[in-house]
Each structure stands twice: as C-alpha cells, then as structure tokens.
PDB file of C-alpha atoms and ligand atoms in Angstrom:
ATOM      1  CA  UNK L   1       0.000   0.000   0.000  1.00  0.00           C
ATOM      2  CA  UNK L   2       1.412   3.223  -0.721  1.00  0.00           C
ATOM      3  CA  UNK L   3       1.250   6.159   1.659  1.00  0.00           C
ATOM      4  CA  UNK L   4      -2.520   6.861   3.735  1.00  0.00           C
ATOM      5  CA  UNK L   5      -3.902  10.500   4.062  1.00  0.00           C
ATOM      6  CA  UNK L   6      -5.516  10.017   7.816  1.00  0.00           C
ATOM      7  CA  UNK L   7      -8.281  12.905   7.305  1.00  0.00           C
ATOM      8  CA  UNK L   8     -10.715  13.781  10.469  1.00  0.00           C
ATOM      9  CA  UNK L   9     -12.659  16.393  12.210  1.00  0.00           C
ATOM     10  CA  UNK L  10     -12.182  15.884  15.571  1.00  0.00           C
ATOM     11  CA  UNK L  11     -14.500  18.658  17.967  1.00  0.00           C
ATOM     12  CA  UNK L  12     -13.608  16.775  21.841  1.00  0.00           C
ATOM     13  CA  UNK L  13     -10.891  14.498  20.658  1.00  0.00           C
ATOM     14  CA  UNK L  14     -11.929  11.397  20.661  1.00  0.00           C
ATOM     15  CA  UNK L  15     -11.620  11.272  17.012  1.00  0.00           C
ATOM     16  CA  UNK L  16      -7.963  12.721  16.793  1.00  0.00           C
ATOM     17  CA  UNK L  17      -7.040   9.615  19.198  1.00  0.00           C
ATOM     18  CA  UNK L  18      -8.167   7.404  17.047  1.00  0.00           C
ATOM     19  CA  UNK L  19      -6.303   9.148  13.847  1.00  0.00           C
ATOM     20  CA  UNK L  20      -3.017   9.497  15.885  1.00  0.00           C
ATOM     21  CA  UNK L  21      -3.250   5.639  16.884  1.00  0.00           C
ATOM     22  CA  UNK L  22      -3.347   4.710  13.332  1.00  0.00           C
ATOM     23  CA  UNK L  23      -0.525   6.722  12.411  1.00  0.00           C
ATOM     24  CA  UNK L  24       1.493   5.701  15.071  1.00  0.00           C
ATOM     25  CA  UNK L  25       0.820   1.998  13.342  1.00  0.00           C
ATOM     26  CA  UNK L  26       0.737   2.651  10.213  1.00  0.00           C
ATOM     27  CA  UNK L  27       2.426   5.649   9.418  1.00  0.00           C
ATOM     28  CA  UNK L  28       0.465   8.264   6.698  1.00  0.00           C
ATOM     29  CA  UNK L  29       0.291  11.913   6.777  1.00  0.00           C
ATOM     30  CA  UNK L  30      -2.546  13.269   9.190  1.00  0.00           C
ATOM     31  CA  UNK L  31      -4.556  15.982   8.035  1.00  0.00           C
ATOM     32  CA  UNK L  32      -6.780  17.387  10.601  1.00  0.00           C
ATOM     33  CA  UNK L  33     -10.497  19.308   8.848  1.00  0.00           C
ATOM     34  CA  UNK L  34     -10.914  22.677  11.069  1.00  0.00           C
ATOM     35  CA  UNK L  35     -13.680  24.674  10.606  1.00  0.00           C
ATOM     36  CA  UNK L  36     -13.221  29.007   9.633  1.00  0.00           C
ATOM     37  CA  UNK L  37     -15.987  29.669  12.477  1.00  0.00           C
ATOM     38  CA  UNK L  38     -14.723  27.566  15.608  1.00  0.00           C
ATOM     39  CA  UNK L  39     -17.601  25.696  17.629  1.00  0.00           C
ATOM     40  CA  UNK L  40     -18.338  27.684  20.954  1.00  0.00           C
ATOM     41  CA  UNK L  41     -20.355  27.455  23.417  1.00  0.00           C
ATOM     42  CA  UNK L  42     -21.246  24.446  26.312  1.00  0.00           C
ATOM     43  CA  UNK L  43     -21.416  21.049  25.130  1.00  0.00           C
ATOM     44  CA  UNK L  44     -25.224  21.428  25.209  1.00  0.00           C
ATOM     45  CA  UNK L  45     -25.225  24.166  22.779  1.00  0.00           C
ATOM     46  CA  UNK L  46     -23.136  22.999  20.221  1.00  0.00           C
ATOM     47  CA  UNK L  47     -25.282  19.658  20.361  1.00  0.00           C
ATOM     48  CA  UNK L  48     -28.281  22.077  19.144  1.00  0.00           C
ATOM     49  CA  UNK L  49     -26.205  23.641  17.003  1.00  0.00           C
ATOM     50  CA  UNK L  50     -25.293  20.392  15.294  1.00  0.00           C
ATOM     51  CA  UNK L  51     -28.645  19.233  14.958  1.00  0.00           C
ATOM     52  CA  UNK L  52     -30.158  22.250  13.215  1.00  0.00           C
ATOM     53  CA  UNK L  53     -27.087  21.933  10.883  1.00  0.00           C
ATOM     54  CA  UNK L  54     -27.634  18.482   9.858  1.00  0.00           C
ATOM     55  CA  UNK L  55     -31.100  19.331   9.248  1.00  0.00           C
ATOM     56  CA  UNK L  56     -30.119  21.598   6.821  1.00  0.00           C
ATOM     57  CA  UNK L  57     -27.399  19.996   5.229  1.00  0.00           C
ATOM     58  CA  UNK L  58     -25.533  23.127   6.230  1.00  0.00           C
ATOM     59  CA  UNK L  59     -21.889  22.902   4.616  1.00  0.00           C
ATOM     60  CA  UNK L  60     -19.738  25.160   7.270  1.00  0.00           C
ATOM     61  CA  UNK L  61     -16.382  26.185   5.529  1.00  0.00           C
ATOM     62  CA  UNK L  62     -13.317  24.838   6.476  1.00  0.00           C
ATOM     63  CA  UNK L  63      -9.525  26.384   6.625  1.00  0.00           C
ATOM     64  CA  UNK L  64      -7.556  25.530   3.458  1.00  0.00           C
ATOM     65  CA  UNK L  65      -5.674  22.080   3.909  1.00  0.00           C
ATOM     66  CA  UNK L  66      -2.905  21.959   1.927  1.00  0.00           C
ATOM     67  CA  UNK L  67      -3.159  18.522   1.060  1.00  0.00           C
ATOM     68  CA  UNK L  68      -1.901  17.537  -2.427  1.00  0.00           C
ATOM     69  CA  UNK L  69      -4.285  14.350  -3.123  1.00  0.00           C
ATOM     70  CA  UNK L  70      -1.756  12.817  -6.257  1.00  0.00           C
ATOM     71  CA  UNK L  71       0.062  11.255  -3.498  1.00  0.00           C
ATOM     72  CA  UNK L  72      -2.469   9.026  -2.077  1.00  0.00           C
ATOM     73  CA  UNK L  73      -4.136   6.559  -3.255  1.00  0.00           C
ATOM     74  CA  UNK L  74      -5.798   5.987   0.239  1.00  0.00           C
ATOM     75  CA  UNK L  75      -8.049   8.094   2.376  1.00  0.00           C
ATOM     76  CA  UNK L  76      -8.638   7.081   6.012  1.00  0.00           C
ATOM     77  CA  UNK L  77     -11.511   9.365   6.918  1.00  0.00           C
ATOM     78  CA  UNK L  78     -12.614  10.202  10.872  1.00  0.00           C
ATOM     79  CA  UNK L  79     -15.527  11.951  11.494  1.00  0.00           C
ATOM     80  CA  UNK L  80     -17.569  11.926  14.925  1.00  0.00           C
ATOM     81  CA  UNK L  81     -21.302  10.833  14.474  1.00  0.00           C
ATOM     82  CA  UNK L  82     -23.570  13.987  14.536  1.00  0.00           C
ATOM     83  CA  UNK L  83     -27.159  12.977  14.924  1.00  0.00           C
ATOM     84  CA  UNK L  84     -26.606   9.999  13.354  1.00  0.00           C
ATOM     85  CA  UNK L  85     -24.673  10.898  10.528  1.00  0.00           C
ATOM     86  CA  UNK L  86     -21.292  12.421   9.564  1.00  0.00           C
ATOM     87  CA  UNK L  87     -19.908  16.045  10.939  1.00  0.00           C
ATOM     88  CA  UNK L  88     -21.054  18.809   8.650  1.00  0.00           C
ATOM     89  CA  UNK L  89     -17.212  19.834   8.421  1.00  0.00           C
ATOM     90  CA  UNK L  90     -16.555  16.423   6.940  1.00  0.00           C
ATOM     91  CA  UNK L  91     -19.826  17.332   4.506  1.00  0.00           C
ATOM     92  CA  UNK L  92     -17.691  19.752   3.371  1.00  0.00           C
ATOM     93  CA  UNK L  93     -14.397  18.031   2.857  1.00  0.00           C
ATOM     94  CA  UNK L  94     -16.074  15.354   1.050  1.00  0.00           C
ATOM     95  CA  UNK L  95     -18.386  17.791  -1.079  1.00  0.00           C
ATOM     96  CA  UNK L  96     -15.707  20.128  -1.948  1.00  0.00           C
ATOM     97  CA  UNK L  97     -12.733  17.707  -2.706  1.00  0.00           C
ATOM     98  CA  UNK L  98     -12.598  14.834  -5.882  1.00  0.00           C
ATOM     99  CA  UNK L  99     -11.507  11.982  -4.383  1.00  0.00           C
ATOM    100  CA  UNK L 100     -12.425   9.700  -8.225  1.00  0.00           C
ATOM    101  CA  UNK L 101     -10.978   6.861  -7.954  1.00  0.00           C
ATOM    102  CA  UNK L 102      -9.480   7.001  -4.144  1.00  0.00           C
ATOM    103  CA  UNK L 103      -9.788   3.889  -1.455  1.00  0.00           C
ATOM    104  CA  UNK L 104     -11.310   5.472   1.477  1.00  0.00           C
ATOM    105  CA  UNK L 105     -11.286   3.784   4.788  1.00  0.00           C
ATOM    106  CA  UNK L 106     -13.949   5.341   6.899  1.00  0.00           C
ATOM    107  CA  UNK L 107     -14.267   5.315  10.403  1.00  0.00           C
ATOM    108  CA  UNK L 108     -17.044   6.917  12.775  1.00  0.00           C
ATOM    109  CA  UNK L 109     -16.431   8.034  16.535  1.00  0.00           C
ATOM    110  CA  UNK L 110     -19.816   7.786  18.331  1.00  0.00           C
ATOM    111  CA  UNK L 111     -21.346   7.091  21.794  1.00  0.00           C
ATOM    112  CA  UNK L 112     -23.262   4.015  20.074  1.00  0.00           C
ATOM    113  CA  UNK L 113     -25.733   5.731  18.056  1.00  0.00           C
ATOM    114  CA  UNK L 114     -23.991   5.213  14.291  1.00  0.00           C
ATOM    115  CA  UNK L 115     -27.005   5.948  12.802  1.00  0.00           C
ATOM    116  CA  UNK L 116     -26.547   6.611   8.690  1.00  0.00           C
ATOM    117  CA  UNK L 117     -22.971   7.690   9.007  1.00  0.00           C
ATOM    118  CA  UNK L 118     -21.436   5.265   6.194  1.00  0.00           C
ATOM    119  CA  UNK L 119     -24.211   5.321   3.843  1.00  0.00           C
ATOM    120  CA  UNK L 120     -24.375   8.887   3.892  1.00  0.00           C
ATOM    121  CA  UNK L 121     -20.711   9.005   3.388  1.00  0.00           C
ATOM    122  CA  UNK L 122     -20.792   6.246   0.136  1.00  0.00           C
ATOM    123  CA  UNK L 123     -23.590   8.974  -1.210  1.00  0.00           C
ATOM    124  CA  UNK L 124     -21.328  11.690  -0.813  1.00  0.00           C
ATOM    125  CA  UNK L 125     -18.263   9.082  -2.563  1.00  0.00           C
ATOM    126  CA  UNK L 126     -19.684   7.578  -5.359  1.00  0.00           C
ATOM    127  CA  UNK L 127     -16.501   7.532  -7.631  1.00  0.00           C
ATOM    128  CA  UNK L 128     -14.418   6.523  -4.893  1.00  0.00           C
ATOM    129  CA  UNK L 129     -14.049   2.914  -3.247  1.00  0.00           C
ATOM    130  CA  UNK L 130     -15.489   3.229   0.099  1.00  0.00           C
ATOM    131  CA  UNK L 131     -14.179   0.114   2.395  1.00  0.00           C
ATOM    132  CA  UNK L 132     -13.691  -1.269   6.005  1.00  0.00           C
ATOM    133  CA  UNK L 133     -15.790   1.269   7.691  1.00  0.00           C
ATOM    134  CA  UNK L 134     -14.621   0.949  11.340  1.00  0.00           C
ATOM    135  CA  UNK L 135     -17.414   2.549  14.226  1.00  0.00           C
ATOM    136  CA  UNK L 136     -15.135   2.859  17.431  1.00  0.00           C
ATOM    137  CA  UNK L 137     -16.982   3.402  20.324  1.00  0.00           C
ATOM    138  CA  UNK L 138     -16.786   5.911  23.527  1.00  0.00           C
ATOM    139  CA  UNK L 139     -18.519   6.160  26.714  1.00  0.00           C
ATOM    140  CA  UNK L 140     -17.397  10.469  26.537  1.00  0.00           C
ATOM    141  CA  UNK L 141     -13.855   9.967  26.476  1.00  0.00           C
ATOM    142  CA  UNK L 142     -13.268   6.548  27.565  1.00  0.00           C
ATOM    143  CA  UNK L 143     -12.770   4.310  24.795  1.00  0.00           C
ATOM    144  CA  UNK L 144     -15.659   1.527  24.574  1.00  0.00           C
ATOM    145  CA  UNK L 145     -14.709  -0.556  21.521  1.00  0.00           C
ATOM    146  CA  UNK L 146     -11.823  -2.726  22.330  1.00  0.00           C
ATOM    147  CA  UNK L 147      -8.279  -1.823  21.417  1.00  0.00           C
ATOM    148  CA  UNK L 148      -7.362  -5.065  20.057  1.00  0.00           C
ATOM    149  CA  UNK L 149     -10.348  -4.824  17.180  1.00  0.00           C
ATOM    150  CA  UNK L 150      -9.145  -1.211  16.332  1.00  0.00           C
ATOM    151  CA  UNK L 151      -5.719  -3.081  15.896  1.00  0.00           C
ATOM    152  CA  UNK L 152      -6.890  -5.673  13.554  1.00  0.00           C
ATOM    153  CA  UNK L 153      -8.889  -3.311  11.829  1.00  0.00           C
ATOM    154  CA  UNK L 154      -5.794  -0.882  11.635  1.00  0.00           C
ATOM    155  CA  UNK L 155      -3.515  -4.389  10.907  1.00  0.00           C
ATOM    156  CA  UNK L 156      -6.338  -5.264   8.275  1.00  0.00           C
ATOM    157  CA  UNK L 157      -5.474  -1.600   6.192  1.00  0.00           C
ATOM    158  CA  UNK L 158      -2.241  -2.469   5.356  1.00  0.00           C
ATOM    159  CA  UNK L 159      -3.315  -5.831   3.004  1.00  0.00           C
TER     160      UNK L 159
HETATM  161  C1  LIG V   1     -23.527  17.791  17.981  1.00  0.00           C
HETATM  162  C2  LIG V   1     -23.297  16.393  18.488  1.00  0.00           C
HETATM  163  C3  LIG V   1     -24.157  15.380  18.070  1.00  0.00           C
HETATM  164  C4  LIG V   1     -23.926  14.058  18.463  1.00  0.00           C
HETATM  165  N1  LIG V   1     -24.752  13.071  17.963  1.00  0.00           N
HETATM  166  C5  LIG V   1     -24.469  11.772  18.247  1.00  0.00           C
HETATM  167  C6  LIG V   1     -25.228  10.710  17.636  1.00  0.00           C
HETATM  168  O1  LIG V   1     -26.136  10.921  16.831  1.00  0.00           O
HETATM  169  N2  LIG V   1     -24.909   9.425  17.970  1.00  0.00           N
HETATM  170  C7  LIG V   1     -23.899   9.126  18.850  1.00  0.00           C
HETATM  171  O2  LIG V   1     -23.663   7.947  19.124  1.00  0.00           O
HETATM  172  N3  LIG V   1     -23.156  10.115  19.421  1.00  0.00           N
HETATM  173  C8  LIG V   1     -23.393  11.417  19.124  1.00  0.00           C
HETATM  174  N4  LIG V   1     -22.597  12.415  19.671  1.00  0.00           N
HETATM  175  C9  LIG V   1     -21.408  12.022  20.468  1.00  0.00           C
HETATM  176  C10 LIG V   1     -20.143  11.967  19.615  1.00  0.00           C
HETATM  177  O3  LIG V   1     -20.361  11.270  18.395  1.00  0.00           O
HETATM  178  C11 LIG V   1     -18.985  11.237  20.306  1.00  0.00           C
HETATM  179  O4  LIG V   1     -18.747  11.795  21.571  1.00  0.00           O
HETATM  180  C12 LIG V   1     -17.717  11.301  19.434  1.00  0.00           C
HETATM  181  O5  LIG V   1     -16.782  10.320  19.843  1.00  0.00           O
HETATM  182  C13 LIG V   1     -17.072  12.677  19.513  1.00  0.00           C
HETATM  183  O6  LIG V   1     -15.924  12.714  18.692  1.00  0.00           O
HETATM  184  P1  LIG V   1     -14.843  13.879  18.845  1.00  0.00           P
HETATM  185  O7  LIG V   1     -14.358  13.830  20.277  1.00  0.00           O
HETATM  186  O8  LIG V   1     -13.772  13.513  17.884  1.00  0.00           O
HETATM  187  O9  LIG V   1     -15.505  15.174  18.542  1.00  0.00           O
HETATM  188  C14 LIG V   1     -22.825  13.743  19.322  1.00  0.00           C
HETATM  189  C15 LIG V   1     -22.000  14.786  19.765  1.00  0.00           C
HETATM  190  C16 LIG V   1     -22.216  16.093  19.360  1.00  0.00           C
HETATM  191  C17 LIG V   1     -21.307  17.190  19.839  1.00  0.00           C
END
C-alpha cells in the first residue's frame, strides 16, 4: 500500500485519538479538517447547534488544507457521528474535494448511536471505493470498543 492520508474532524478528541493511533501503526500523513468559524459554546449548545445543521445539510467552511491528493491513493476518513450521521465539516471536505478513484477507509467516533454515518458518506463518494468502515466506540472519552479490534482493523489496512 502506498502512503494513507488520515483525514478527520475531531470537535472533543476522541476522534484525533483514534487518527493518531493509526498513524502511530501505520504511518500516513494526518490531516486534521478545522472549521473558519470555531464551535463555541457548552457542550449542550453545540449539540443544538449540530442538529439544526444536519437538518439543513448546512456545509460550514473549512480552513484551506494543503493537502496535495496525487500522493495518495488511500483516504482514512474520521468523522464523529452527529445525529446519526457524519460532521457537517466532513460534509464539506467530502463535497468540496474529488476523491475519483481514491480507497477510502472510513471510520465513525460515536457514543453508540452510528445511525446513517457510512451510507451517507458512500452517497457523498460515489466515484471513490469506500471500504472497512470501522465505528469505534466511547462512553465520553473513555474508549468503549476494544483496542485489540481497532488493531486488527488498523492491521487489516495495510493488506
Ligand atoms: C452535535 C453532536 C451530536 C452528536 N450526535 C451523536 C449521535 O447521533 N450518535 C452518537 O452515538 N453520538 C453522538 N454524539 C457524540 C459523539 O459522536 C462522540 O462523543 C464522538 O466520539 C465525539 O468525537 P470527537 O471527540 O472527535 O468530537 C454527538 C456529539 C455532538 C457534539
């Protein structure tokens, strides 16, 4: 396999974790999605705030990213689950990038409510190969899903 772009949004962490672990395995270039507008707010807030942008499909713009796509033929892709689908800032990666012809290697951050996350994310891919959609698990910030599947799953990439 030739070198992985690890892309996520990550808004309490849980999601960078994740990214970080499989480059620490794996190796690949981590590219982290940030929005312009930062989140703010309590926790509550930005959980209403989430849900009246997923019911608008609202596409927040992100900072610029630098990332030059010719190198990769492999996308690992983080988002956290957002009422049961995938971050709007990931909405707008995927919307706003061409990924024809890429691998991409989802994975979904949730507190076990996945929801529509990977089908929305194949509907947002369709010239791209979407495969081994991972959904890792946490209680907050504890890590639910065992580490031992994540490292098959990460093991499982690299064939
Ligand atoms: C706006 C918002 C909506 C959420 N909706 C869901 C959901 O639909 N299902 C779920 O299991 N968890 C939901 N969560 C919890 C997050 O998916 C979970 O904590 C995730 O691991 C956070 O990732 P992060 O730390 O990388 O931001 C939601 C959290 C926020 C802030």
């Amino acid at each position: 396999m030739r070198k992985a772009a690890i892309v996520y949004y990550s808004y309490t962490n849980n999601t960078k974790k994740i990214a970080e672990m499989i480059q620490h395995k794996m190796g690949g270039d981590l590219f982290e999605i940030k929005t312009v507008t930062p989140y703010t707010g309590s926790y509550n807030e930005v959980v209403e705030q989430g849900q009246k942008e997923i019911n608008e499909g609202f596409k927040p713009p992100i900072q610029p990213m630098n990332i030059q796509l010719e190198q990769y033929d492999t996308i690992i892709l983080g988002t956290p689950v957002w009422w049961y689908t995938l971050t709007p800032a990931v909405r707008t990666f995927l919307s706003g990038t061409d990924l024809t012809g890429k691998r991409i290697i989802p994975f979904a951050t949730n507190a076990g409510w996945l929801g529509h996350t990977f089908q929305d994310i194949r509907k947002l891919c369709p010239d791209s190969e979407v495969v081994k959609e991972r959904n890792i698990e946490f209680s907050e910030d504890t890590l639910k899903t065992s580490g031992k599947d994540i490292e098959n799953w990460i093991e499982g990439m690299l064939k």
